[in-house]
Structures are given as C-alpha cells and as structure tokens.
C-alpha cells in the first residue's frame, strides 16, 4: 500500500465516518497484563483440577462461558471472557440483538436490512447473530463500525470467495465463531461505512481480518484459511488486541502485526496471541511483528515451512508455554526469524522463550533482555506447555454449538 493511498484512506475514513473512539488503549505496564493472563490460566486449571467445572478445560476464555447450556440466552456473557491486551473489547455488549436473515451482499452502498453489511455499519452497539447456516460472499470489504459483535454460534457461517472483514479506525469489536477463507482483494468501488457515509475504496489486500488503526479488538474461535494476503493483519497504530482460540491452516503469510519498519506509531501496538492452533499448510508469520509488545502464549504450532515467529524493528516478543513441532526439513527447525537487520542489531531485540515445548528439533533463538527484571515480572506465573497446550487448544476454530446444550 503506497503512502499516498494510506493518506487517502485516512482522510476518507477519519473525515466522513462516524467513529466512537476512546483515548488510545495503550497499557502502561504490559508485563502486568501478561501476569493477568497467567493468573487467569492458572485459576482455570486449578478449578478444573479441583472438579469445580465438570466441563472445564483450563482455557480461561472457554471456561468463562462454554459450561452454560443456556448460552443462547446469555450470548453477551462472552464479552466478559476475553483476556490479554484486548480483554476490554466490549463489542456490542448491552446493545440489541441483530439477526442476519439474508446472506446476500448485492449493494455495498445501500445494503439491504437483514444482511451482515447492514448490521455492521450501524452507529449503535449491536450483537449480531445468524438465523441459519449461510455462506456470505461479500461484493466489497465489510467495513465495520464501532461497538459490534459478530457472533456465529448456533449456525455454520462462512465469509468466503470475495473481500472479507475490515476494522478501520474503529474500536470495540468482537469477531467470534465464524469461518473466514478464500478472501480476495476488492476495491475501486464505493462502500458504505456508516448510515450517513459511503466513500471510494482503493484496492484492498485480500486479508481475512484486517485491522487498520483499530483498538480494543478481540478475534476468538474463528477458522481461517487460504486468503490472498494475511489471515489476520493489524497495522497503522492498531492496539489492544487479543487473537485467541483460532484455527489457521493452508496459508503463506499468516499474521502481520505492524505496518512497516519506518512506521513508528506501531510502537504502541500491544497484542496477545493465545490458545491458537497453527495447523497444516502454513508457511510463515505466526506472527511477524514490528515495534510493539507481543505476548505469544499457549499456542500449538504443528506446521510451518519457513519459520513460526518473526519480526523486525525491535519488537518485544514474549513466547511462553507454546508447543512447537518443527518440520522434518533440517534447515527449517528454527522457530524464530530476526528479519531485516544484522545480528549486531537484532541481538538487542527483546525476544524471550519460557516454558516452550520444542519438538522434532525445534529451537528458539532468544535475544535482548533475557532474564531481565521486566521479563521476570512477566514470567512469574509461567505456563505449563507439556501438559496443557493440547487441552487448551483442542477446540480452536469455530465451534459447533447447539441450542440447549453446552457449546
């Protein structure tokens, strides 16, 4: 994306779209958030071991809501279950339920009531659900307004075959329980972003979920694969992000977190990557990080062709309690890739591995602070990868939820 295109996008959206933006959602002590994640995991594990939750897995997000057989009547309880940097994402909490009844997307400027596009552009908080199973082929990017939850529980919902989800200069978004795949570029078209505004969109990248200057975003239990660019990308000052319980397969550049090495506002990016399953057919960027602070915790890496976690521009990467299964190729065993810098530079980047389980010759190349006091605080309640990762990630991806029974 050219600099001129970025400026044009900034002008079109910032000047004409109704936004509900709060102050920058930067946490002053990221290690405190890491400790909160650890406490949540350990408390869920303790409850499970003591038999308090007969359906509990030790996954603190799932154990917060999945034991309830009446989940359909208590859908908005989900908004209280996030952990990590995106834990305060409200989505459509306390808003009305909007039921998508129509899978069509014939007019991105004047969307039909009952369609997903009509729901996501509204100004009010909405909790968006689906009347039945459906495949939604979007004609153009789905431009979301603030304070929305897309909740696919109870239906098999696929967004595929066209442009997909764009979260641009908005806040408080929850995406849960859907399938996003085979996404393609869109653009050079008019698209509505609010009830009062539509504007010209240049060509998009073809991401599954694209965050552009967004904050307070939680993507949970989504199955993603085979998109034109990234599965989940967050750029241009996005922050306060949690990406959890997702199942990702069959893709090259999986997850980009940070716009470019020269875009310094991404120093404020803070993201939690937790309980995801990085599965078959993945190549690289799980994630690829720039500038910010990234807590990568209790994920299951069963496939990569180039590397798993990489970065440039001195990001802080805190890898804890993950399970890394290296490919058989003896030249691809390294989990990490320090990009676009000589060793004399990247050796000062703060990358740490603690409690990670390395299988089939996998190895992590640490750098920077190592056992500094900062990381000591962040790691005071370490995860238990060898016993927990399989259970924690066993239900990654979209869930099969039936009315009247546990999800």
PDB file of C-alpha atoms in Angstrom, residues 257 288-294 310-318 348-351 367 375:
ATOM      1  CA  UNK A 257       1.400  -7.173  13.268  1.00  0.00           C
ATOM      2  CA  UNK A 288       5.511 -11.432  12.131  1.00  0.00           C
ATOM      3  CA  UNK A 289       5.896  -8.470  14.495  1.00  0.00           C
ATOM      4  CA  UNK A 290       7.146  -4.891  14.284  1.00  0.00           C
ATOM      5  CA  UNK A 291       7.895  -2.333  17.009  1.00  0.00           C
ATOM      6  CA  UNK A 292       5.314  -3.276  19.683  1.00  0.00           C
ATOM      7  CA  UNK A 293       4.820  -5.733  22.560  1.00  0.00           C
ATOM      8  CA  UNK A 294       3.573  -9.233  21.734  1.00  0.00           C
ATOM      9  CA  UNK A 310       9.488 -13.453  13.277  1.00  0.00           C
ATOM     10  CA  UNK A 311       9.900  -9.732  13.380  1.00  0.00           C
ATOM     11  CA  UNK A 312      11.823  -6.578  12.643  1.00  0.00           C
ATOM     12  CA  UNK A 313      12.188  -3.040  14.007  1.00  0.00           C
ATOM     13  CA  UNK A 314      12.919  -4.213  17.556  1.00  0.00           C
ATOM     14  CA  UNK A 315       9.622  -5.706  18.720  1.00  0.00           C
ATOM     15  CA  UNK A 316       9.330  -7.244  22.180  1.00  0.00           C
ATOM     16  CA  UNK A 317       8.241 -10.873  21.833  1.00  0.00           C
ATOM     17  CA  UNK A 318       7.386 -12.846  24.959  1.00  0.00           C
ATOM     18  CA  UNK A 348      19.455  -6.321  21.304  1.00  0.00           C
ATOM     19  CA  UNK A 349      15.791  -7.009  20.478  1.00  0.00           C
ATOM     20  CA  UNK A 350      13.917  -8.413  23.477  1.00  0.00           C
ATOM     21  CA  UNK A 351      12.791 -11.893  22.426  1.00  0.00           C
ATOM     22  CA  UNK A 367      17.862 -12.067  22.145  1.00  0.00           C
ATOM     23  CA  UNK A 375      10.733 -10.401  31.934  1.00  0.00           C
TER      24      UNK A 375
END
